[in-house]
């Protein structure tokens, strides 16, 4: 239990931090949700201090039953499972639209669960990147996740253009880590007439910076460009209002803050103004046709005017089974407003400990204002004689689950749905011991 219990060598401030954490946990209205998840254990048998929900969220205890239920239905019903029972497979994805739409601030007809994130980015760019010789550029951030770079570059090549001429990169200013929203706006204006698409993250994966989705969308629209967002690190982390922000399209994965399981089925959003547009290019498959007539096997593509028409194949039910219970947990906790309210307290607690006791040792490059950050903190070990990567490895060995991102950041995410204030105090205690 060495990872969580007080240590005789704790300095007084740490004993005080642990006491405050215990008091904050005692009055946390979401405290009971932790027990709804399985926590991995460290080799000494104690629960890990799991601060890596930004990479893979914990397993909801209800996930196993949900998968077993579908295995049993398959065993007992065979093909009849498609149309039998409350979780009939043919309409399985439909039940997920409403909870998912609530979490991303969209209408249920604007959200569908399908495929995986990068696949969905491609499918949506087929529809929303429509380059012409005069307007062919895509604006992304220089430090975008590699998959986003690759998806954008390959889309550009696929349409006969050259990424060297068609990719516009926005970067942090020299010596800085965060992208200035002003610089995004300036780049949109500068490339305006040539800009076909702005594709940015909702939350930056490395720094945890929140992008101003509504204003970026308005700026893109003002120059005649589309606005799409990769919400991998935003969904389940910050409040979103995709419909009201007038976002054209978005895609996300569900295995990070939504706890749906490794490689889980992702999500896609398309604003309803595009749903009935027959001129929009689209890759199509039978699962995109109207559910009422799908099994009549007509060979003319006839779709309902919803985002469901972007579906290609029938849903992978075993992979999709954990989504329902996982999304329900977020909503049962009160949805994103409740989770953000707790996160605000957790980050204030964490920030203060870092400010008061780690000056000159640890720098948090995540934005400081709460509105500009999600729950992830990107920590740099600052003394030049200490190797940050070695600190990360020692943290892992001491029972902290976190992650390392090149070149020099340790990402730690206190996830309000299941992390405690005691997790934060425990992490800080281990970090202090390692740096001393
Ligand atoms: C996690 C993540 C991905 C992963 O893509 P998959 O298609 O789900 O493998 C892509 N982009 C961003 C920004 C991510 O954070």
Tab-separated table of C-alpha atoms and ligand atoms in Angstrom:
chain	number	residue	atom	x	y	z
A	1	UNK	CA	0.000	0.000	0.000
A	2	UNK	CA	3.068	2.213	-0.223
A	3	UNK	CA	1.602	4.210	-3.058
A	4	UNK	CA	-1.343	5.712	-1.245
A	5	UNK	CA	-0.693	5.768	2.469
A	6	UNK	CA	1.119	8.591	4.265
A	7	UNK	CA	4.797	8.109	4.753
A	8	UNK	CA	6.729	8.894	7.933
A	9	UNK	CA	9.101	11.028	5.885
A	10	UNK	CA	6.286	13.216	4.536
A	11	UNK	CA	6.998	16.912	5.086
A	12	UNK	CA	4.302	18.785	7.021
A	13	UNK	CA	2.815	20.362	3.886
A	14	UNK	CA	2.202	16.928	2.463
A	15	UNK	CA	0.435	15.660	5.566
A	16	UNK	CA	-1.686	18.791	5.329
A	17	UNK	CA	-2.378	18.161	1.622
A	18	UNK	CA	-3.500	14.607	2.357
A	19	UNK	CA	-5.829	15.845	5.088
A	20	UNK	CA	-7.334	18.462	2.778
A	21	UNK	CA	-7.736	15.836	0.049
A	22	UNK	CA	-9.611	13.566	2.457
A	23	UNK	CA	-11.928	16.425	3.411
A	24	UNK	CA	-12.555	17.343	-0.237
A	25	UNK	CA	-13.283	13.712	-1.116
A	26	UNK	CA	-15.712	13.469	1.782
A	27	UNK	CA	-17.784	16.327	0.405
A	28	UNK	CA	-17.482	15.342	-3.276
A	29	UNK	CA	-20.998	14.698	-4.658
A	30	UNK	CA	-19.519	12.416	-7.355
A	31	UNK	CA	-17.411	10.337	-4.978
A	32	UNK	CA	-19.540	7.196	-5.415
A	33	UNK	CA	-18.829	6.962	-9.137
A	34	UNK	CA	-15.292	5.688	-8.579
A	35	UNK	CA	-16.717	2.382	-7.346
A	36	UNK	CA	-18.510	1.954	-10.665
A	37	UNK	CA	-15.142	1.374	-12.366
A	38	UNK	CA	-12.462	-1.301	-12.158
A	39	UNK	CA	-9.146	0.153	-11.013
A	40	UNK	CA	-5.985	-1.619	-12.180
A	41	UNK	CA	-3.692	-2.699	-9.368
A	42	UNK	CA	-0.026	-2.081	-8.859
A	43	UNK	CA	2.317	-5.028	-8.257
A	44	UNK	CA	2.088	-4.482	-4.486
A	45	UNK	CA	-1.671	-5.086	-4.716
A	46	UNK	CA	-2.727	-1.498	-4.081
A	47	UNK	CA	-4.908	0.338	-6.558
A	48	UNK	CA	-2.866	2.352	-9.012
A	49	UNK	CA	-3.037	6.105	-8.942
A	50	UNK	CA	-4.667	6.074	-12.367
A	51	UNK	CA	-4.116	9.448	-14.040
A	52	UNK	CA	-4.112	8.345	-17.648
A	53	UNK	CA	-7.803	8.467	-18.562
A	54	UNK	CA	-6.709	10.861	-21.307
A	55	UNK	CA	-5.249	7.832	-23.065
A	56	UNK	CA	-7.507	4.952	-21.994
A	57	UNK	CA	-10.426	5.494	-19.627
A	58	UNK	CA	-11.097	2.933	-16.906
A	59	UNK	CA	-13.424	0.003	-17.464
A	60	UNK	CA	-16.932	0.630	-16.170
A	61	UNK	CA	-17.982	-2.367	-14.072
A	62	UNK	CA	-21.126	-2.579	-16.228
A	63	UNK	CA	-19.089	-3.088	-19.415
A	64	UNK	CA	-18.491	-6.807	-18.885
A	65	UNK	CA	-22.193	-7.596	-18.424
A	66	UNK	CA	-23.054	-5.574	-21.512
A	67	UNK	CA	-20.650	-7.607	-23.649
A	68	UNK	CA	-21.692	-10.937	-22.073
A	69	UNK	CA	-25.343	-10.067	-22.709
A	70	UNK	CA	-24.688	-9.737	-26.433
A	71	UNK	CA	-22.584	-12.910	-26.537
A	72	UNK	CA	-25.450	-14.748	-24.840
A	73	UNK	CA	-28.001	-13.244	-27.197
A	74	UNK	CA	-25.921	-14.347	-30.144
A	75	UNK	CA	-25.611	-17.862	-28.666
A	76	UNK	CA	-29.317	-18.131	-27.920
A	77	UNK	CA	-30.889	-16.222	-30.768
A	78	UNK	CA	-28.526	-16.404	-33.713
A	79	UNK	CA	-29.666	-14.183	-36.538
A	80	UNK	CA	-32.930	-13.357	-34.732
A	81	UNK	CA	-30.891	-11.117	-32.413
A	82	UNK	CA	-30.948	-8.458	-35.119
A	83	UNK	CA	-34.608	-7.732	-34.469
A	84	UNK	CA	-35.324	-9.248	-31.048
A	85	UNK	CA	-35.233	-7.718	-27.597
A	86	UNK	CA	-34.382	-4.348	-26.105
A	87	UNK	CA	-30.863	-4.404	-27.579
A	88	UNK	CA	-31.769	-5.680	-31.056
A	89	UNK	CA	-28.676	-5.332	-33.211
A	90	UNK	CA	-30.179	-3.708	-36.314
A	91	UNK	CA	-31.133	-0.495	-34.471
A	92	UNK	CA	-28.372	-0.881	-31.813
A	93	UNK	CA	-26.572	2.349	-32.782
A	94	UNK	CA	-29.788	4.365	-32.670
A	95	UNK	CA	-30.086	4.099	-28.880
A	96	UNK	CA	-26.625	5.631	-28.494
A	97	UNK	CA	-27.382	8.802	-30.443
A	98	UNK	CA	-29.320	10.578	-27.737
A	99	UNK	CA	-26.866	10.150	-24.821
A	100	UNK	CA	-23.941	10.920	-27.109
A	101	UNK	CA	-25.667	13.993	-28.511
A	102	UNK	CA	-26.264	15.285	-24.986
A	103	UNK	CA	-22.557	14.974	-24.196
A	104	UNK	CA	-21.405	16.847	-27.328
A	105	UNK	CA	-24.207	19.418	-27.438
A	106	UNK	CA	-25.883	18.255	-30.631
A	107	UNK	CA	-29.248	16.964	-31.792
A	108	UNK	CA	-29.642	13.163	-31.794
A	109	UNK	CA	-30.063	13.166	-35.579
A	110	UNK	CA	-26.644	14.868	-35.864
A	111	UNK	CA	-24.671	12.152	-34.034
A	112	UNK	CA	-23.877	8.568	-34.977
A	113	UNK	CA	-21.575	6.004	-33.400
A	114	UNK	CA	-19.553	4.165	-36.019
A	115	UNK	CA	-16.034	3.138	-37.068
A	116	UNK	CA	-13.059	4.754	-35.364
A	117	UNK	CA	-11.829	8.320	-35.190
A	118	UNK	CA	-9.411	8.438	-38.122
A	119	UNK	CA	-11.808	6.491	-40.328
A	120	UNK	CA	-14.554	8.981	-39.521
A	121	UNK	CA	-12.269	11.942	-40.235
A	122	UNK	CA	-11.680	10.483	-43.683
A	123	UNK	CA	-15.371	9.827	-44.341
A	124	UNK	CA	-16.250	13.354	-43.280
A	125	UNK	CA	-13.480	14.952	-45.310
A	126	UNK	CA	-14.852	13.146	-48.360
A	127	UNK	CA	-17.962	15.258	-47.816
A	128	UNK	CA	-16.531	18.469	-46.425
A	129	UNK	CA	-13.206	18.899	-48.161
A	130	UNK	CA	-14.158	19.808	-51.680
A	131	UNK	CA	-11.062	21.453	-53.119
A	132	UNK	CA	-11.031	23.568	-56.272
A	133	UNK	CA	-7.946	25.009	-57.974
A	134	UNK	CA	-8.672	28.318	-56.247
A	135	UNK	CA	-9.727	26.987	-52.849
A	136	UNK	CA	-7.827	23.879	-51.799
A	137	UNK	CA	-6.122	24.583	-48.475
A	138	UNK	CA	-6.670	22.861	-45.134
A	139	UNK	CA	-5.598	24.611	-41.958
A	140	UNK	CA	-4.381	22.362	-39.127
A	141	UNK	CA	-2.015	22.865	-36.222
A	142	UNK	CA	1.635	22.034	-36.668
A	143	UNK	CA	1.547	19.880	-33.532
A	144	UNK	CA	-1.649	18.058	-34.461
A	145	UNK	CA	-1.781	14.349	-33.606
A	146	UNK	CA	0.095	12.402	-36.322
A	147	UNK	CA	-3.060	10.637	-37.531
A	148	UNK	CA	-4.660	14.010	-38.288
A	149	UNK	CA	-1.628	15.089	-40.335
A	150	UNK	CA	-1.688	11.830	-42.279
A	151	UNK	CA	-5.434	11.916	-42.879
A	152	UNK	CA	-5.305	15.493	-44.146
A	153	UNK	CA	-2.250	14.956	-46.341
A	154	UNK	CA	-3.679	11.817	-47.911
A	155	UNK	CA	-7.018	13.521	-48.595
A	156	UNK	CA	-5.184	16.345	-50.334
A	157	UNK	CA	-3.144	13.937	-52.479
A	158	UNK	CA	-6.227	11.867	-53.218
A	159	UNK	CA	-7.863	14.928	-54.811
A	160	UNK	CA	-4.847	15.685	-56.957
A	161	UNK	CA	-3.349	18.460	-54.852
A	162	UNK	CA	0.005	18.750	-53.097
A	163	UNK	CA	0.239	18.902	-49.300
A	164	UNK	CA	3.248	21.215	-49.618
A	165	UNK	CA	0.973	23.822	-51.183
A	166	UNK	CA	-2.323	22.921	-49.559
A	167	UNK	CA	-1.564	22.400	-45.860
A	168	UNK	CA	-1.533	25.553	-43.728
A	169	UNK	CA	0.059	25.038	-40.310
A	170	UNK	CA	-0.571	27.143	-37.225
A	171	UNK	CA	2.043	26.853	-34.498
A	172	UNK	CA	2.753	28.176	-31.030
A	173	UNK	CA	4.967	31.273	-31.087
A	174	UNK	CA	8.706	30.718	-30.675
A	175	UNK	CA	9.489	29.529	-27.160
A	176	UNK	CA	5.814	29.000	-26.305
A	177	UNK	CA	3.696	25.867	-26.004
A	178	UNK	CA	0.153	27.073	-26.601
A	179	UNK	CA	-1.376	28.305	-29.834
A	180	UNK	CA	-2.704	31.868	-29.648
A	181	UNK	CA	-6.321	31.931	-30.863
A	182	UNK	CA	-5.393	35.272	-32.478
A	183	UNK	CA	-2.836	33.480	-34.634
A	184	UNK	CA	-5.478	30.993	-35.777
A	185	UNK	CA	-7.784	33.880	-36.683
A	186	UNK	CA	-4.961	35.661	-38.530
A	187	UNK	CA	-4.096	32.529	-40.535
A	188	UNK	CA	-7.762	32.029	-41.457
A	189	UNK	CA	-7.933	35.619	-42.694
A	190	UNK	CA	-4.591	35.438	-44.502
A	191	UNK	CA	-5.479	32.293	-46.467
A	192	UNK	CA	-9.212	33.078	-46.590
A	193	UNK	CA	-10.051	32.853	-50.309
A	194	UNK	CA	-7.891	29.722	-50.706
A	195	UNK	CA	-9.049	28.018	-47.536
A	196	UNK	CA	-11.387	25.044	-48.017
A	197	UNK	CA	-11.324	23.599	-44.504
A	198	UNK	CA	-10.206	24.390	-40.966
A	199	UNK	CA	-9.598	21.153	-39.024
A	200	UNK	CA	-8.555	21.666	-35.424
A	201	UNK	CA	-8.780	19.793	-32.133
A	202	UNK	CA	-11.366	20.651	-29.504
A	203	UNK	CA	-8.654	20.050	-26.914
A	204	UNK	CA	-4.997	19.768	-27.911
A	205	UNK	CA	-3.688	16.293	-27.016
A	206	UNK	CA	-0.244	17.378	-25.805
A	207	UNK	CA	-0.895	20.558	-23.844
A	208	UNK	CA	-4.565	20.096	-22.954
A	209	UNK	CA	-5.379	23.514	-24.459
A	210	UNK	CA	-9.066	24.100	-25.245
A	211	UNK	CA	-9.681	25.633	-28.656
A	212	UNK	CA	-12.448	28.240	-28.971
A	213	UNK	CA	-14.649	26.095	-31.216
A	214	UNK	CA	-17.429	28.649	-31.716
A	215	UNK	CA	-15.212	31.545	-32.732
A	216	UNK	CA	-12.952	29.433	-34.952
A	217	UNK	CA	-16.055	28.108	-36.709
A	218	UNK	CA	-17.407	31.638	-37.232
A	219	UNK	CA	-14.037	32.801	-38.594
A	220	UNK	CA	-13.856	29.847	-41.003
A	221	UNK	CA	-17.395	30.444	-42.214
A	222	UNK	CA	-16.687	34.157	-42.683
A	223	UNK	CA	-14.055	33.339	-45.322
A	224	UNK	CA	-16.156	30.623	-46.955
A	225	UNK	CA	-14.343	27.632	-45.411
A	226	UNK	CA	-15.755	24.598	-43.600
A	227	UNK	CA	-14.982	24.013	-39.929
A	228	UNK	CA	-14.392	20.507	-38.600
A	229	UNK	CA	-13.068	19.352	-35.230
A	230	UNK	CA	-11.215	16.343	-33.891
A	231	UNK	CA	-12.722	15.910	-30.444
A	232	UNK	CA	-10.551	13.005	-29.235
A	233	UNK	CA	-9.449	14.901	-26.124
A	234	UNK	CA	-12.493	17.125	-25.830
A	235	UNK	CA	-15.352	14.645	-25.657
A	236	UNK	CA	-16.151	13.700	-22.077
A	237	UNK	CA	-13.568	16.252	-20.933
A	238	UNK	CA	-15.108	19.673	-21.617
A	239	UNK	CA	-18.581	20.991	-22.310
A	240	UNK	CA	-19.332	21.092	-26.022
A	241	UNK	CA	-22.082	22.819	-27.999
A	242	UNK	CA	-21.494	21.574	-31.524
A	243	UNK	CA	-24.906	22.479	-32.878
A	244	UNK	CA	-25.112	25.969	-31.369
A	245	UNK	CA	-21.492	26.643	-32.311
A	246	UNK	CA	-22.550	25.896	-35.892
A	247	UNK	CA	-19.733	23.366	-36.351
A	248	UNK	CA	-19.955	21.662	-39.743
A	249	UNK	CA	-18.607	18.252	-38.734
A	250	UNK	CA	-16.681	16.523	-35.975
A	251	UNK	CA	-15.304	13.103	-35.095
A	252	UNK	CA	-14.060	11.553	-31.867
A	253	UNK	CA	-12.949	8.364	-30.196
A	254	UNK	CA	-14.659	6.955	-27.119
A	255	UNK	CA	-11.836	5.133	-25.344
A	256	UNK	CA	-10.319	8.205	-23.683
A	257	UNK	CA	-12.643	10.241	-21.453
A	258	UNK	CA	-15.737	8.222	-22.363
A	259	UNK	CA	-14.375	4.919	-20.996
A	260	UNK	CA	-15.804	2.731	-23.775
A	261	UNK	CA	-12.802	0.395	-24.067
A	262	UNK	CA	-9.610	-0.041	-26.085
A	263	UNK	CA	-10.140	0.856	-29.737
A	264	UNK	CA	-13.838	1.388	-29.028
A	265	UNK	CA	-16.254	2.507	-31.727
A	266	UNK	CA	-15.999	6.246	-32.388
A	267	UNK	CA	-18.490	9.006	-33.029
A	268	UNK	CA	-19.314	11.420	-35.813
A	269	UNK	CA	-21.352	14.612	-35.969
A	270	UNK	CA	-22.665	16.433	-39.015
A	271	UNK	CA	-24.696	19.622	-38.651
A	272	UNK	CA	-28.294	19.032	-39.681
A	273	UNK	CA	-28.174	21.666	-42.440
A	274	UNK	CA	-26.243	19.143	-44.556
A	275	UNK	CA	-28.395	16.106	-43.939
A	276	UNK	CA	-30.759	16.415	-46.854
A	277	UNK	CA	-28.210	17.749	-49.365
A	278	UNK	CA	-28.056	15.254	-52.258
A	279	UNK	CA	-25.142	17.108	-53.882
A	280	UNK	CA	-22.780	16.414	-50.996
A	281	UNK	CA	-20.186	13.787	-52.022
A	282	UNK	CA	-20.270	10.813	-49.708
A	283	UNK	CA	-18.903	7.297	-49.509
A	284	UNK	CA	-21.970	5.151	-49.062
A	285	UNK	CA	-22.931	1.679	-47.908
A	286	UNK	CA	-26.123	-0.203	-47.180
A	287	UNK	CA	-26.182	0.759	-43.501
A	288	UNK	CA	-26.590	4.383	-44.557
A	289	UNK	CA	-29.952	3.729	-46.126
A	290	UNK	CA	-33.298	4.153	-44.392
A	291	UNK	CA	-33.745	1.608	-41.634
A	292	UNK	CA	-37.390	1.065	-42.603
A	293	UNK	CA	-36.533	-0.194	-46.084
A	294	UNK	CA	-32.893	-1.329	-45.698
A	295	UNK	CA	-33.763	-5.007	-45.834
A	296	UNK	CA	-35.812	-4.631	-49.008
A	297	UNK	CA	-32.407	-4.623	-50.694
A	298	UNK	CA	-33.164	-1.892	-53.199
A	299	UNK	CA	-30.051	-0.802	-55.064
A	300	UNK	CA	-30.904	2.876	-55.189
A	301	UNK	CA	-29.384	4.770	-52.237
A	302	UNK	CA	-32.325	6.108	-50.274
A	303	UNK	CA	-31.380	7.626	-46.920
A	304	UNK	CA	-33.123	9.321	-44.041
A	305	UNK	CA	-32.017	12.953	-43.694
A	306	UNK	CA	-29.790	12.272	-40.664
A	307	UNK	CA	-26.107	11.669	-40.019
A	308	UNK	CA	-26.931	7.942	-40.074
A	309	UNK	CA	-26.602	8.150	-43.860
A	310	UNK	CA	-22.794	8.325	-43.420
A	311	UNK	CA	-22.780	4.757	-42.044
A	312	UNK	CA	-21.339	2.078	-44.285
A	313	UNK	CA	-21.552	-1.260	-42.518
A	314	UNK	CA	-23.673	-2.907	-39.884
A	315	UNK	CA	-22.441	-2.149	-36.388
A	316	UNK	CA	-19.829	-4.282	-34.553
A	317	UNK	CA	-22.135	-5.179	-31.676
A	318	UNK	CA	-19.603	-6.821	-29.354
A	319	UNK	CA	-17.339	-3.786	-29.634
A	320	UNK	CA	-20.273	-1.437	-29.252
A	321	UNK	CA	-21.841	-3.106	-26.218
A	322	UNK	CA	-19.847	-1.104	-23.601
A	323	UNK	CA	-20.850	2.260	-25.096
A	324	UNK	CA	-24.341	2.397	-23.620
A	325	UNK	CA	-23.358	1.813	-19.980
A	326	UNK	CA	-20.258	4.026	-20.340
A	327	UNK	CA	-22.194	7.000	-21.757
A	328	UNK	CA	-24.931	6.481	-19.165
A	329	UNK	CA	-22.369	6.829	-16.369
A	330	UNK	CA	-21.394	10.289	-17.635
A	331	UNK	CA	-25.029	11.360	-17.762
A	332	UNK	CA	-25.910	9.765	-14.436
A	333	UNK	CA	-23.136	11.837	-12.849
A	334	UNK	CA	-24.908	14.955	-14.130
A	335	UNK	CA	-23.218	15.212	-17.501
A	336	UNK	CA	-20.415	17.554	-18.445
A	337	UNK	CA	-21.522	20.492	-16.242
A	338	UNK	CA	-21.244	18.332	-13.103
A	339	UNK	CA	-17.952	16.796	-14.181
A	340	UNK	CA	-16.473	20.190	-15.001
A	341	UNK	CA	-17.598	21.586	-11.657
A	342	UNK	CA	-15.635	18.869	-9.870
A	343	UNK	CA	-12.689	19.215	-12.246
A	344	UNK	CA	-12.437	22.917	-11.429
A	345	UNK	CA	-11.896	22.047	-7.741
A	346	UNK	CA	-9.469	19.244	-8.523
A	347	UNK	CA	-7.321	21.401	-10.775
A	348	UNK	CA	-7.292	24.267	-8.272
A	349	UNK	CA	-6.080	21.814	-5.607
A	350	UNK	CA	-3.436	20.405	-7.948
A	351	UNK	CA	-2.286	23.826	-9.207
A	352	UNK	CA	-1.824	25.098	-5.707
A	353	UNK	CA	0.319	22.151	-4.666
A	354	UNK	CA	2.468	22.582	-7.770
A	355	UNK	CA	2.757	26.347	-7.244
A	356	UNK	CA	3.615	26.122	-3.562
A	357	UNK	CA	5.995	23.172	-3.566
A	358	UNK	CA	7.354	22.514	-7.054
A	359	UNK	CA	8.526	25.928	-8.259
A	360	UNK	CA	11.757	25.446	-10.216
A	361	UNK	CA	11.167	21.681	-10.348
A	362	UNK	CA	7.982	21.185	-12.370
A	363	UNK	CA	6.342	23.386	-14.983
A	364	UNK	CA	2.731	22.799	-16.022
A	365	UNK	CA	2.522	23.950	-19.650
A	366	UNK	CA	-1.256	23.478	-19.797
A	367	UNK	CA	-3.240	26.721	-19.869
A	368	UNK	CA	-3.943	28.223	-16.469
A	369	UNK	CA	-7.473	29.678	-16.878
A	370	UNK	CA	-10.006	26.922	-16.292
A	371	UNK	CA	-11.954	27.807	-19.435
A	372	UNK	CA	-8.837	27.209	-21.560
A	373	UNK	CA	-7.997	23.734	-20.287
A	374	UNK	CA	-9.471	20.291	-19.809
A	375	UNK	CA	-8.548	18.025	-16.912
A	376	UNK	CA	-5.188	16.975	-18.366
A	377	UNK	CA	-2.006	18.644	-17.141
A	378	UNK	CA	1.171	18.549	-19.206
A	379	UNK	CA	4.104	18.592	-16.790
A	380	UNK	CA	7.712	19.304	-17.656
A	381	UNK	CA	10.514	18.484	-15.239
A	382	UNK	CA	12.565	21.665	-15.369
A	383	UNK	CA	15.971	21.104	-13.663
A	384	UNK	CA	18.420	20.426	-16.491
A	385	UNK	CA	20.186	17.691	-14.530
A	386	UNK	CA	17.010	15.609	-14.147
A	387	UNK	CA	15.829	13.438	-17.035
A	388	UNK	CA	12.052	13.835	-17.391
A	389	UNK	CA	11.695	10.452	-19.019
A	390	UNK	CA	13.421	8.806	-16.013
A	391	UNK	CA	11.008	10.608	-13.669
A	392	UNK	CA	8.098	9.263	-15.716
A	393	UNK	CA	9.467	5.731	-15.472
A	394	UNK	CA	9.960	6.078	-11.717
A	395	UNK	CA	6.371	7.321	-11.365
A	396	UNK	CA	5.120	4.230	-13.174
A	397	UNK	CA	7.291	1.994	-10.997
A	398	UNK	CA	5.815	3.669	-7.909
A	399	UNK	CA	2.256	2.826	-8.963
A	400	UNK	CA	1.232	5.951	-10.860
A	401	UNK	CA	-0.339	5.367	-14.272
A	402	UNK	CA	0.408	8.407	-16.438
A	403	UNK	CA	2.034	8.834	-19.834
A	404	UNK	CA	5.046	10.282	-21.538
A	405	UNK	CA	4.803	12.287	-24.713
A	406	UNK	CA	7.852	13.264	-26.700
A	407	UNK	CA	9.725	15.463	-26.494
A	408	UNK	CA	9.459	16.191	-22.782
A	409	UNK	CA	6.031	16.031	-21.218
A	410	UNK	CA	4.465	13.823	-18.546
A	411	UNK	CA	0.704	13.912	-19.029
A	412	UNK	CA	-1.441	13.446	-15.928
A	413	UNK	CA	-5.203	13.727	-16.035
A	414	UNK	CA	-7.281	13.773	-12.860
A	415	UNK	CA	-10.562	12.562	-14.359
A	416	UNK	CA	-13.473	13.906	-12.312
A	417	UNK	CA	-15.679	10.854	-12.934
A	418	UNK	CA	-13.366	8.524	-11.002
A	419	UNK	CA	-10.266	10.235	-9.669
A	420	UNK	CA	-10.167	11.418	-6.078
A	421	UNK	CA	-8.453	14.379	-4.493
A	422	UNK	CA	-6.440	11.720	-2.630
A	423	UNK	CA	-5.135	10.520	-6.021
A	424	UNK	CA	-3.804	14.022	-6.628
A	425	UNK	CA	-2.202	14.256	-3.184
A	426	UNK	CA	-0.755	10.761	-3.621
A	427	UNK	CA	0.709	11.678	-6.994
A	428	UNK	CA	2.235	14.864	-5.623
A	429	UNK	CA	3.755	12.934	-2.696
A	430	UNK	CA	5.438	10.443	-5.023
A	431	UNK	CA	6.635	13.174	-7.371
A	432	UNK	CA	8.107	15.120	-4.462
A	433	UNK	CA	9.931	12.047	-3.175
A	434	UNK	CA	11.323	11.272	-6.637
A	435	UNK	CA	12.596	14.798	-7.182
A	436	UNK	CA	14.247	15.094	-3.767
B	1	LIG	C1	-6.302	9.529	-29.716
B	1	LIG	C2	-6.267	10.352	-30.944
B	1	LIG	C3	-6.374	9.775	-32.217
B	1	LIG	C4	-6.432	8.281	-32.394
B	1	LIG	O1	-7.059	7.937	-33.585
B	1	LIG	P1	-7.779	6.514	-33.795
B	1	LIG	O2	-8.305	6.594	-35.153
B	1	LIG	O3	-8.829	6.396	-32.722
B	1	LIG	O4	-6.736	5.448	-33.597
B	1	LIG	C5	-6.403	10.617	-33.313
B	1	LIG	N1	-6.309	11.958	-33.169
B	1	LIG	C6	-6.206	12.533	-31.960
B	1	LIG	C7	-6.114	14.017	-31.829
B	1	LIG	C8	-6.152	11.752	-30.813
B	1	LIG	O5	-5.988	12.316	-29.621
